[in-house]
Amino acid sequence: MRNQYSDQFKWQVVQQYLYGKVGLKETAHHFGLDYSMVRRWVEQCRQHGPSGLRQTRRHYSPAFKREVLEKRWRDGLSIRQTEILFDIRAAGAIGRWERQYHSGGLTALEPKRTGRRPMSQKLPSPPPEPPADGERSHEELLEELAYL
């Protein structure tokens, strides 16, 4: 998913909501955003400060993913609460992890290779064997046919 909003814009929206006199939905409407996105930004900012609005490109280990899922299930947290608690900024990641875990267990949480697979290495063909005594080679047979 592409980050289409700058950190500065997100900060402006959060500030407008926190220090303005209108609610969440009105703030979202003013900026042409979905209110759930504004709510997410506000909660990230409350939990982690302005740095909570920055997009991160992180790769999570299967053990970390399992820890996140177990905490969510054990404490009855919503996906949004779990994202905020663990500072997971990729929307939908936890739901995806749950589906993967339920379909294939812990091994399904392993990262998948992306891109094209490497080409398979073809083994060089062995050189042709010399003809045994009394046998003619393929080339000799062709020469004889051409002569006739």
CSV table of N, CA and C in Angstrom, one decimal:
chain,number,residue,atom,x,y,z
A,1,MET,N,0.8,-1.2,0.0
A,1,MET,CA,0.0,0.0,0.0
A,1,MET,C,0.9,1.2,0.0
A,2,ARG,N,0.6,2.2,-0.8
A,2,ARG,CA,1.4,3.4,-1.0
A,2,ARG,C,0.9,4.4,0.0
A,3,ASN,N,1.9,5.1,0.6
A,3,ASN,CA,1.6,6.2,1.5
A,3,ASN,C,1.3,7.5,0.7
A,4,GLN,N,0.1,7.9,0.6
A,4,GLN,CA,-0.2,9.1,-0.2
A,4,GLN,C,-0.3,10.4,0.6
A,5,TYR,N,-0.2,10.3,1.9
A,5,TYR,CA,-0.2,11.5,2.7
A,5,TYR,C,1.1,11.8,3.4
A,6,SER,N,1.6,13.0,3.3
A,6,SER,CA,2.9,13.3,3.9
A,6,SER,C,2.7,13.3,5.4
A,7,ASP,N,3.8,13.2,6.1
A,7,ASP,CA,3.8,13.3,7.6
A,7,ASP,C,3.3,14.6,8.1
A,8,GLN,N,3.7,15.6,7.3
A,8,GLN,CA,3.3,17.0,7.7
A,8,GLN,C,1.7,17.2,7.6
A,9,PHE,N,1.2,16.6,6.5
A,9,PHE,CA,-0.3,16.7,6.3
A,9,PHE,C,-1.0,16.0,7.4
A,10,LYS,N,-0.5,14.8,7.8
A,10,LYS,CA,-1.1,14.0,8.9
A,10,LYS,C,-1.1,14.8,10.2
A,11,TRP,N,0.0,15.4,10.4
A,11,TRP,CA,0.2,16.2,11.7
A,11,TRP,C,-0.8,17.3,11.7
A,12,GLN,N,-1.0,18.0,10.5
A,12,GLN,CA,-1.9,19.1,10.4
A,12,GLN,C,-3.3,18.6,10.7
A,13,VAL,N,-3.7,17.5,10.2
A,13,VAL,CA,-5.1,16.9,10.4
A,13,VAL,C,-5.2,16.6,11.9
A,14,VAL,N,-4.3,16.0,12.5
A,14,VAL,CA,-4.3,15.6,13.9
A,14,VAL,C,-4.4,16.9,14.8
A,15,GLN,N,-3.6,17.9,14.5
A,15,GLN,CA,-3.7,19.1,15.3
A,15,GLN,C,-5.0,19.8,15.1
A,16,GLN,N,-5.6,19.8,13.9
A,16,GLN,CA,-6.9,20.4,13.7
A,16,GLN,C,-7.9,19.7,14.6
A,17,TYR,N,-7.9,18.4,14.6
A,17,TYR,CA,-8.8,17.7,15.4
A,17,TYR,C,-8.6,17.9,16.9
A,18,LEU,N,-7.4,17.8,17.4
A,18,LEU,CA,-7.1,17.9,18.8
A,18,LEU,C,-7.4,19.3,19.4
A,19,TYR,N,-7.1,20.4,18.6
A,19,TYR,CA,-7.2,21.7,19.1
A,19,TYR,C,-8.3,22.5,18.5
A,20,GLY,N,-9.0,21.9,17.5
A,20,GLY,CA,-10.2,22.6,16.9
A,20,GLY,C,-11.4,22.4,17.8
A,21,LYS,N,-12.5,22.9,17.3
A,21,LYS,CA,-13.8,22.9,18.0
A,21,LYS,C,-14.8,21.9,17.3
A,22,VAL,N,-14.3,21.1,16.4
A,22,VAL,CA,-15.2,20.2,15.7
A,22,VAL,C,-14.7,18.7,16.0
A,23,GLY,N,-15.6,17.8,15.8
A,23,GLY,CA,-15.4,16.4,16.0
A,23,GLY,C,-14.6,15.7,15.0
A,24,LEU,N,-14.4,14.5,15.2
A,24,LEU,CA,-13.6,13.6,14.3
A,24,LEU,C,-14.2,13.6,12.9
A,25,LYS,N,-15.5,13.3,12.7
A,25,LYS,CA,-16.1,13.2,11.4
A,25,LYS,C,-16.1,14.6,10.7
A,26,GLU,N,-16.2,15.7,11.4
A,26,GLU,CA,-16.2,17.0,10.7
A,26,GLU,C,-14.8,17.3,10.3
A,27,THR,N,-13.8,16.9,11.1
A,27,THR,CA,-12.4,17.2,10.7
A,27,THR,C,-12.1,16.3,9.5
A,28,ALA,N,-12.5,15.1,9.4
A,28,ALA,CA,-12.2,14.2,8.3
A,28,ALA,C,-12.9,14.8,7.0
A,29,HIS,N,-14.1,15.2,7.2
A,29,HIS,CA,-14.9,15.8,6.1
A,29,HIS,C,-14.2,17.1,5.5
A,30,HIS,N,-13.7,17.9,6.4
A,30,HIS,CA,-13.0,19.1,6.1
A,30,HIS,C,-11.8,18.8,5.2
A,31,PHE,N,-11.1,17.8,5.5
A,31,PHE,CA,-9.9,17.4,4.7
A,31,PHE,C,-10.1,16.4,3.6
A,32,GLY,N,-11.4,16.0,3.5
A,32,GLY,CA,-11.8,15.0,2.4
A,32,GLY,C,-11.2,13.6,2.7
A,33,LEU,N,-11.2,13.2,4.0
A,33,LEU,CA,-10.7,11.9,4.4
A,33,LEU,C,-11.8,11.1,5.0
A,34,ASP,N,-11.6,9.8,5.1
A,34,ASP,CA,-12.5,8.9,5.9
A,34,ASP,C,-12.2,9.1,7.4
A,35,TYR,N,-13.2,9.2,8.2
A,35,TYR,CA,-13.0,9.4,9.6
A,35,TYR,C,-12.2,8.4,10.3
A,36,SER,N,-12.3,7.1,9.8
A,36,SER,CA,-11.5,6.0,10.5
A,36,SER,C,-10.0,6.3,10.3
A,37,MET,N,-9.6,6.9,9.2
A,37,MET,CA,-8.2,7.2,8.9
A,37,MET,C,-7.7,8.2,9.9
A,38,VAL,N,-8.6,9.3,10.1
A,38,VAL,CA,-8.2,10.3,11.0
A,38,VAL,C,-8.2,9.8,12.4
A,39,ARG,N,-9.1,8.9,12.8
A,39,ARG,CA,-9.1,8.3,14.1
A,39,ARG,C,-7.8,7.5,14.3
A,40,ARG,N,-7.4,6.8,13.3
A,40,ARG,CA,-6.1,6.0,13.4
A,40,ARG,C,-4.9,6.9,13.6
A,41,TRP,N,-4.9,8.0,12.9
A,41,TRP,CA,-3.8,9.0,13.0
A,41,TRP,C,-3.7,9.6,14.4
A,42,VAL,N,-4.9,9.9,14.9
A,42,VAL,CA,-5.0,10.5,16.2
A,42,VAL,C,-4.5,9.6,17.3
A,43,GLU,N,-5.0,8.3,17.2
A,43,GLU,CA,-4.5,7.3,18.2
A,43,GLU,C,-3.1,7.0,18.1
A,44,GLN,N,-2.5,6.9,16.9
A,44,GLN,CA,-1.1,6.7,16.7
A,44,GLN,C,-0.3,7.9,17.4
A,45,CYS,N,-0.8,9.1,17.2
A,45,CYS,CA,-0.1,10.2,17.7
A,45,CYS,C,-0.2,10.3,19.2
A,46,ARG,N,-1.3,9.9,19.8
A,46,ARG,CA,-1.5,9.9,21.2
A,46,ARG,C,-0.6,8.8,21.9
A,47,GLN,N,-0.5,7.7,21.2
A,47,GLN,CA,0.3,6.6,21.8
A,47,GLN,C,1.8,6.8,21.6
A,48,HIS,N,2.2,7.3,20.4
A,48,HIS,CA,3.7,7.4,20.1
A,48,HIS,C,4.2,8.8,19.8
A,49,GLY,N,3.4,9.8,19.9
A,49,GLY,CA,3.8,11.1,19.6
A,49,GLY,C,3.8,11.4,18.1
A,50,PRO,N,4.3,12.5,17.7
A,50,PRO,CA,4.3,12.8,16.3
A,50,PRO,C,5.1,11.8,15.4
A,51,SER,N,6.0,11.1,16.0
A,51,SER,CA,6.7,10.0,15.2
A,51,SER,C,5.8,8.9,14.9
A,52,GLY,N,4.7,8.8,15.6
A,52,GLY,CA,3.7,7.7,15.3
A,52,GLY,C,3.0,7.9,13.9
A,53,LEU,N,3.2,9.1,13.4
A,53,LEU,CA,2.5,9.4,12.1
A,53,LEU,C,3.4,9.0,10.9
A,54,ARG,N,4.7,8.8,11.2
A,54,ARG,CA,5.7,8.4,10.1
A,54,ARG,C,5.4,7.0,9.6
A,55,GLN,N,5.5,6.9,8.3
A,55,GLN,CA,5.4,5.5,7.8
A,55,GLN,C,6.7,4.8,7.9
A,56,THR,N,6.6,3.5,8.3
A,56,THR,CA,7.8,2.7,8.5
A,56,THR,C,7.7,1.5,7.5
A,57,ARG,N,8.8,1.1,7.1
A,57,ARG,CA,8.8,-0.1,6.2
A,57,ARG,C,9.6,-1.2,7.0
A,58,ARG,N,8.8,-2.0,7.8
A,58,ARG,CA,9.4,-2.9,8.6
A,58,ARG,C,9.0,-4.3,8.2
A,59,HIS,N,9.9,-5.3,8.5
A,59,HIS,CA,9.6,-6.7,8.2
A,59,HIS,C,9.6,-7.3,9.6
A,60,TYR,N,8.5,-8.0,9.9
A,60,TYR,CA,8.3,-8.6,11.2
A,60,TYR,C,8.6,-10.1,11.1
A,61,SER,N,9.2,-10.6,12.2
A,61,SER,CA,9.6,-12.0,12.2
A,61,SER,C,8.3,-12.8,12.5
A,62,PRO,N,8.3,-14.1,12.2
A,62,PRO,CA,7.1,-14.9,12.6
A,62,PRO,C,6.9,-14.9,14.1
A,63,ALA,N,7.9,-14.9,14.9
A,63,ALA,CA,7.8,-14.9,16.3
A,63,ALA,C,7.1,-13.7,16.8
A,64,PHE,N,7.5,-12.5,16.2
A,64,PHE,CA,6.8,-11.3,16.6
A,64,PHE,C,5.3,-11.3,16.2
A,65,LYS,N,5.0,-11.8,15.0
A,65,LYS,CA,3.7,-11.9,14.5
A,65,LYS,C,2.8,-12.7,15.5
A,66,ARG,N,3.4,-13.9,15.9
A,66,ARG,CA,2.7,-14.7,16.8
A,66,ARG,C,2.5,-14.1,18.1
A,67,GLU,N,3.5,-13.3,18.6
A,67,GLU,CA,3.3,-12.6,19.9
A,67,GLU,C,2.2,-11.6,19.8
A,68,VAL,N,2.1,-10.9,18.7
A,68,VAL,CA,1.0,-9.9,18.5
A,68,VAL,C,-0.3,-10.5,18.5
A,69,LEU,N,-0.4,-11.7,17.7
A,69,LEU,CA,-1.7,-12.4,17.7
A,69,LEU,C,-2.1,-12.9,19.0
A,70,GLU,N,-1.2,-13.5,19.7
A,70,GLU,CA,-1.5,-14.1,21.0
A,70,GLU,C,-2.0,-13.0,22.0
A,71,LYS,N,-1.3,-11.8,22.0
A,71,LYS,CA,-1.7,-10.7,22.9
A,71,LYS,C,-3.1,-10.3,22.5
A,72,ARG,N,-3.4,-10.2,21.2
A,72,ARG,CA,-4.7,-9.7,20.8
A,72,ARG,C,-5.8,-10.7,21.2
A,73,TRP,N,-5.6,-12.0,21.1
A,73,TRP,CA,-6.5,-13.0,21.5
A,73,TRP,C,-6.7,-13.1,23.0
A,74,ARG,N,-5.6,-13.1,23.7
A,74,ARG,CA,-5.6,-13.2,25.1
A,74,ARG,C,-6.3,-12.0,25.8
A,75,ASP,N,-6.0,-10.8,25.3
A,75,ASP,CA,-6.6,-9.6,26.0
A,75,ASP,C,-7.9,-9.2,25.3
A,76,GLY,N,-8.3,-9.8,24.3
A,76,GLY,CA,-9.6,-9.4,23.6
A,76,GLY,C,-9.5,-8.1,22.9
A,77,LEU,N,-8.3,-7.7,22.4
A,77,LEU,CA,-8.1,-6.4,21.7
A,77,LEU,C,-8.7,-6.4,20.3
A,78,SER,N,-9.1,-5.3,19.9
A,78,SER,CA,-9.5,-5.1,18.5
A,78,SER,C,-8.2,-5.0,17.6
A,79,ILE,N,-8.4,-5.2,16.4
A,79,ILE,CA,-7.2,-5.0,15.5
A,79,ILE,C,-6.6,-3.6,15.6
A,80,ARG,N,-7.4,-2.6,15.6
A,80,ARG,CA,-6.9,-1.3,15.7
A,80,ARG,C,-6.2,-1.0,17.1
A,81,GLN,N,-6.7,-1.6,18.2
A,81,GLN,CA,-6.0,-1.4,19.5
A,81,GLN,C,-4.6,-2.1,19.4
A,82,THR,N,-4.6,-3.3,18.8
A,82,THR,CA,-3.4,-4.1,18.7
A,82,THR,C,-2.3,-3.3,17.8
A,83,GLU,N,-2.8,-2.7,16.7
A,83,GLU,CA,-1.9,-1.9,15.8
A,83,GLU,C,-1.3,-0.8,16.6
A,84,ILE,N,-2.1,-0.1,17.4
A,84,ILE,CA,-1.6,1.0,18.2
A,84,ILE,C,-0.6,0.5,19.2
A,85,LEU,N,-1.0,-0.5,20.0
A,85,LEU,CA,-0.1,-1.0,21.0
A,85,LEU,C,1.3,-1.4,20.5
A,86,PHE,N,1.3,-2.1,19.4
A,86,PHE,CA,2.6,-2.6,18.9
A,86,PHE,C,3.2,-1.7,17.8
A,87,ASP,N,2.6,-0.6,17.6
A,87,ASP,CA,3.1,0.4,16.6
A,87,ASP,C,3.2,-0.2,15.2
A,88,ILE,N,2.2,-0.9,14.8
A,88,ILE,CA,2.2,-1.5,13.5
A,88,ILE,C,1.3,-0.6,12.6
A,89,ARG,N,2.0,0.0,11.6
A,89,ARG,CA,1.4,1.1,10.9
A,89,ARG,C,0.8,0.6,9.5
A,90,ALA,N,1.1,-0.6,9.2
A,90,ALA,CA,0.5,-1.2,7.9
A,90,ALA,C,-0.9,-1.6,8.2
A,91,ALA,N,-1.8,-0.8,7.6
A,91,ALA,CA,-3.2,-1.1,7.8
A,91,ALA,C,-3.6,-2.5,7.2
A,92,GLY,N,-4.3,-3.3,8.0
A,92,GLY,CA,-4.7,-4.6,7.6
A,92,GLY,C,-3.7,-5.7,7.8
A,93,ALA,N,-2.5,-5.4,8.3
A,93,ALA,CA,-1.4,-6.4,8.5
A,93,ALA,C,-1.9,-7.5,9.5
A,94,ILE,N,-2.5,-7.1,10.6
A,94,ILE,CA,-2.8,-8.0,11.7
A,94,ILE,C,-3.9,-9.0,11.2
A,95,GLY,N,-4.9,-8.4,10.5
A,95,GLY,CA,-5.9,-9.3,9.9
A,95,GLY,C,-5.4,-10.3,8.9
A,96,ARG,N,-4.4,-9.9,8.1
A,96,ARG,CA,-3.7,-10.8,7.2
A,96,ARG,C,-3.0,-11.8,7.9
A,97,TRP,N,-2.3,-11.4,9.0
A,97,TRP,CA,-1.5,-12.4,9.8
A,97,TRP,C,-2.4,-13.5,10.4
A,98,GLU,N,-3.6,-13.0,10.9
A,98,GLU,CA,-4.6,-14.0,11.5
A,98,GLU,C,-5.0,-15.0,10.4
A,99,ARG,N,-5.4,-14.5,9.2
A,99,ARG,CA,-5.8,-15.4,8.2
A,99,ARG,C,-4.7,-16.4,7.8
A,100,GLN,N,-3.5,-15.9,7.7
A,100,GLN,CA,-2.4,-16.8,7.4
A,100,GLN,C,-2.2,-17.8,8.5
A,101,TYR,N,-2.2,-17.4,9.7
A,101,TYR,CA,-2.0,-18.3,10.9
A,101,TYR,C,-3.1,-19.4,10.9
A,102,HIS,N,-4.3,-19.0,10.7
A,102,HIS,CA,-5.4,-20.0,10.8
A,102,HIS,C,-5.4,-20.9,9.6
A,103,SER,N,-4.9,-20.5,8.5
A,103,SER,CA,-4.8,-21.4,7.3
A,103,SER,C,-3.6,-22.3,7.3
A,104,GLY,N,-2.5,-21.9,7.9
A,104,GLY,CA,-1.3,-22.7,7.8
A,104,GLY,C,-0.4,-22.7,9.0
A,105,GLY,N,-0.8,-22.2,10.1
A,105,GLY,CA,0.0,-22.2,11.3
A,105,GLY,C,1.1,-21.2,11.3
A,106,LEU,N,2.1,-21.4,12.1
A,106,LEU,CA,3.2,-20.5,12.3
A,106,LEU,C,4.1,-20.4,11.0
A,107,THR,N,4.2,-21.5,10.3
A,107,THR,CA,5.0,-21.5,9.0
A,107,THR,C,4.4,-20.6,8.0
A,108,ALA,N,3.1,-20.4,8.0
A,108,ALA,CA,2.4,-19.5,7.1
A,108,ALA,C,2.8,-18.0,7.3
A,109,LEU,N,3.3,-17.7,8.5
A,109,LEU,CA,3.7,-16.4,8.8
A,109,LEU,C,5.1,-16.0,8.3
A,110,GLU,N,5.8,-17.0,7.8
A,110,GLU,CA,7.1,-16.8,7.2
A,110,GLU,C,7.0,-15.9,6.0
A,111,PRO,N,8.0,-15.0,5.8
A,111,PRO,CA,7.9,-14.1,4.6
A,111,PRO,C,8.0,-14.9,3.3
A,112,LYS,N,7.2,-14.4,2.3
A,112,LYS,CA,7.2,-15.1,1.0
A,112,LYS,C,8.2,-14.4,0.1
A,113,ARG,N,8.8,-15.2,-0.8
A,113,ARG,CA,9.7,-14.6,-1.8
A,113,ARG,C,8.9,-13.8,-2.8
A,114,THR,N,9.4,-12.7,-3.2
A,114,THR,CA,8.7,-11.9,-4.2
A,114,THR,C,9.6,-11.8,-5.4
A,115,GLY,N,8.9,-11.5,-6.5
A,115,GLY,CA,9.6,-11.4,-7.8
A,115,GLY,C,9.7,-12.7,-8.5
A,116,ARG,N,10.5,-12.7,-9.6
A,116,ARG,CA,10.6,-13.9,-10.4
A,116,ARG,C,11.5,-14.9,-9.7
A,117,ARG,N,11.2,-16.2,-10.0
A,117,ARG,CA,12.1,-17.2,-9.4
A,117,ARG,C,13.4,-17.3,-10.3
A,118,PRO,N,14.5,-17.7,-9.7
A,118,PRO,CA,15.7,-17.8,-10.5
A,118,PRO,C,15.5,-18.9,-11.5
A,119,MET,N,16.2,-18.7,-12.7
A,119,MET,CA,16.2,-19.7,-13.7
A,119,MET,C,16.9,-21.0,-13.2
A,120,SER,N,16.3,-22.1,-13.6
A,120,SER,CA,16.9,-23.3,-13.2
A,120,SER,C,18.2,-23.5,-14.0
A,121,GLN,N,19.2,-24.1,-13.4
A,121,GLN,CA,20.5,-24.3,-14.1
A,121,GLN,C,20.4,-25.6,-14.9
A,122,LYS,N,20.6,-25.5,-16.2
A,122,LYS,CA,20.6,-26.7,-17.0
A,122,LYS,C,22.0,-27.3,-17.0
A,123,LEU,N,22.1,-28.6,-16.8
A,123,LEU,CA,23.4,-29.2,-16.8
A,123,LEU,C,23.9,-29.3,-18.2
A,124,PRO,N,25.2,-29.1,-18.5
A,124,PRO,CA,25.6,-29.3,-19.9
A,124,PRO,C,25.5,-30.7,-20.3
A,125,SER,N,25.1,-30.8,-21.6
A,125,SER,CA,24.9,-32.2,-22.1
A,125,SER,C,26.3,-32.8,-22.3
A,126,PRO,N,26.4,-34.1,-22.0
A,126,PRO,CA,27.7,-34.8,-22.2
A,126,PRO,C,28.1,-34.8,-23.6
A,127,PRO,N,29.4,-34.9,-23.9
A,127,PRO,CA,29.8,-35.0,-25.3
A,127,PRO,C,29.4,-36.3,-25.9
A,128,PRO,N,29.2,-36.3,-27.2
A,128,PRO,CA,28.7,-37.6,-27.8
A,128,PRO,C,29.8,-38.6,-27.7
A,129,GLU,N,29.4,-39.8,-27.5
A,129,GLU,CA,30.4,-40.9,-27.4
A,129,GLU,C,30.9,-41.3,-28.8
A,130,PRO,N,32.1,-41.6,-28.9
A,130,PRO,CA,32.6,-42.1,-30.2
A,130,PRO,C,32.0,-43.4,-30.6
A,131,PRO,N,31.8,-43.6,-31.9
A,131,PRO,CA,31.2,-44.9,-32.3
A,131,PRO,C,32.1,-46.1,-32.0
A,132,ALA,N,31.4,-47.2,-31.6
A,132,ALA,CA,32.2,-48.4,-31.3
A,132,ALA,C,32.7,-48.9,-32.6
A,133,ASP,N,33.7,-49.8,-32.5
A,133,ASP,CA,34.3,-50.4,-33.8
A,133,ASP,C,33.2,-51.1,-34.6
A,134,GLY,N,33.2,-50.8,-35.9
A,134,GLY,CA,32.2,-51.4,-36.8
A,134,GLY,C,31.0,-50.6,-36.9
A,135,GLU,N,30.7,-49.6,-36.0
A,135,GLU,CA,29.6,-48.7,-36.1
A,135,GLU,C,30.0,-47.4,-36.8
A,136,ARG,N,29.1,-46.9,-37.6
A,136,ARG,CA,29.3,-45.6,-38.2
A,136,ARG,C,28.6,-44.5,-37.5
A,137,SER,N,29.3,-43.3,-37.5
A,137,SER,CA,28.7,-42.2,-36.8
A,137,SER,C,27.5,-41.6,-37.6
A,138,HIS,N,26.7,-40.8,-36.9
A,138,HIS,CA,25.6,-40.1,-37.6
A,138,HIS,C,26.0,-39.3,-38.8
A,139,GLU,N,27.2,-38.6,-38.7
A,139,GLU,CA,27.7,-37.8,-39.8
A,139,GLU,C,28.1,-38.7,-41.0
A,140,GLU,N,28.7,-39.9,-40.7
A,140,GLU,CA,29.1,-40.8,-41.7
A,140,GLU,C,27.9,-41.3,-42.5
A,141,LEU,N,26.8,-41.6,-41.7
A,141,LEU,CA,25.6,-42.1,-42.3
A,141,LEU,C,25.0,-41.1,-43.2
A,142,LEU,N,25.0,-39.8,-42.8
A,142,LEU,CA,24.5,-38.7,-43.6
A,142,LEU,C,25.3,-38.5,-44.9
A,143,GLU,N,26.6,-38.6,-44.8
A,143,GLU,CA,27.5,-38.5,-45.9
A,143,GLU,C,27.2,-39.6,-46.9
A,144,GLU,N,27.0,-40.8,-46.4
A,144,GLU,CA,26.7,-41.9,-47.3
A,144,GLU,C,25.4,-41.8,-48.0
A,145,LEU,N,24.4,-41.3,-47.3
A,145,LEU,CA,23.1,-41.0,-47.9
A,145,LEU,C,23.1,-39.9,-49.0
A,146,ALA,N,23.9,-38.9,-48.7
A,146,ALA,CA,24.1,-37.8,-49.6
A,146,ALA,C,24.8,-38.3,-50.9
A,147,TYR,N,25.7,-39.2,-50.8
A,147,TYR,CA,26.4,-39.8,-51.9
A,147,TYR,C,25.5,-40.5,-52.8
A,148,LEU,N,24.6,-41.2,-52.2
A,148,LEU,CA,23.7,-42.1,-53.0
A,148,LEU,C,22.7,-41.2,-53.7
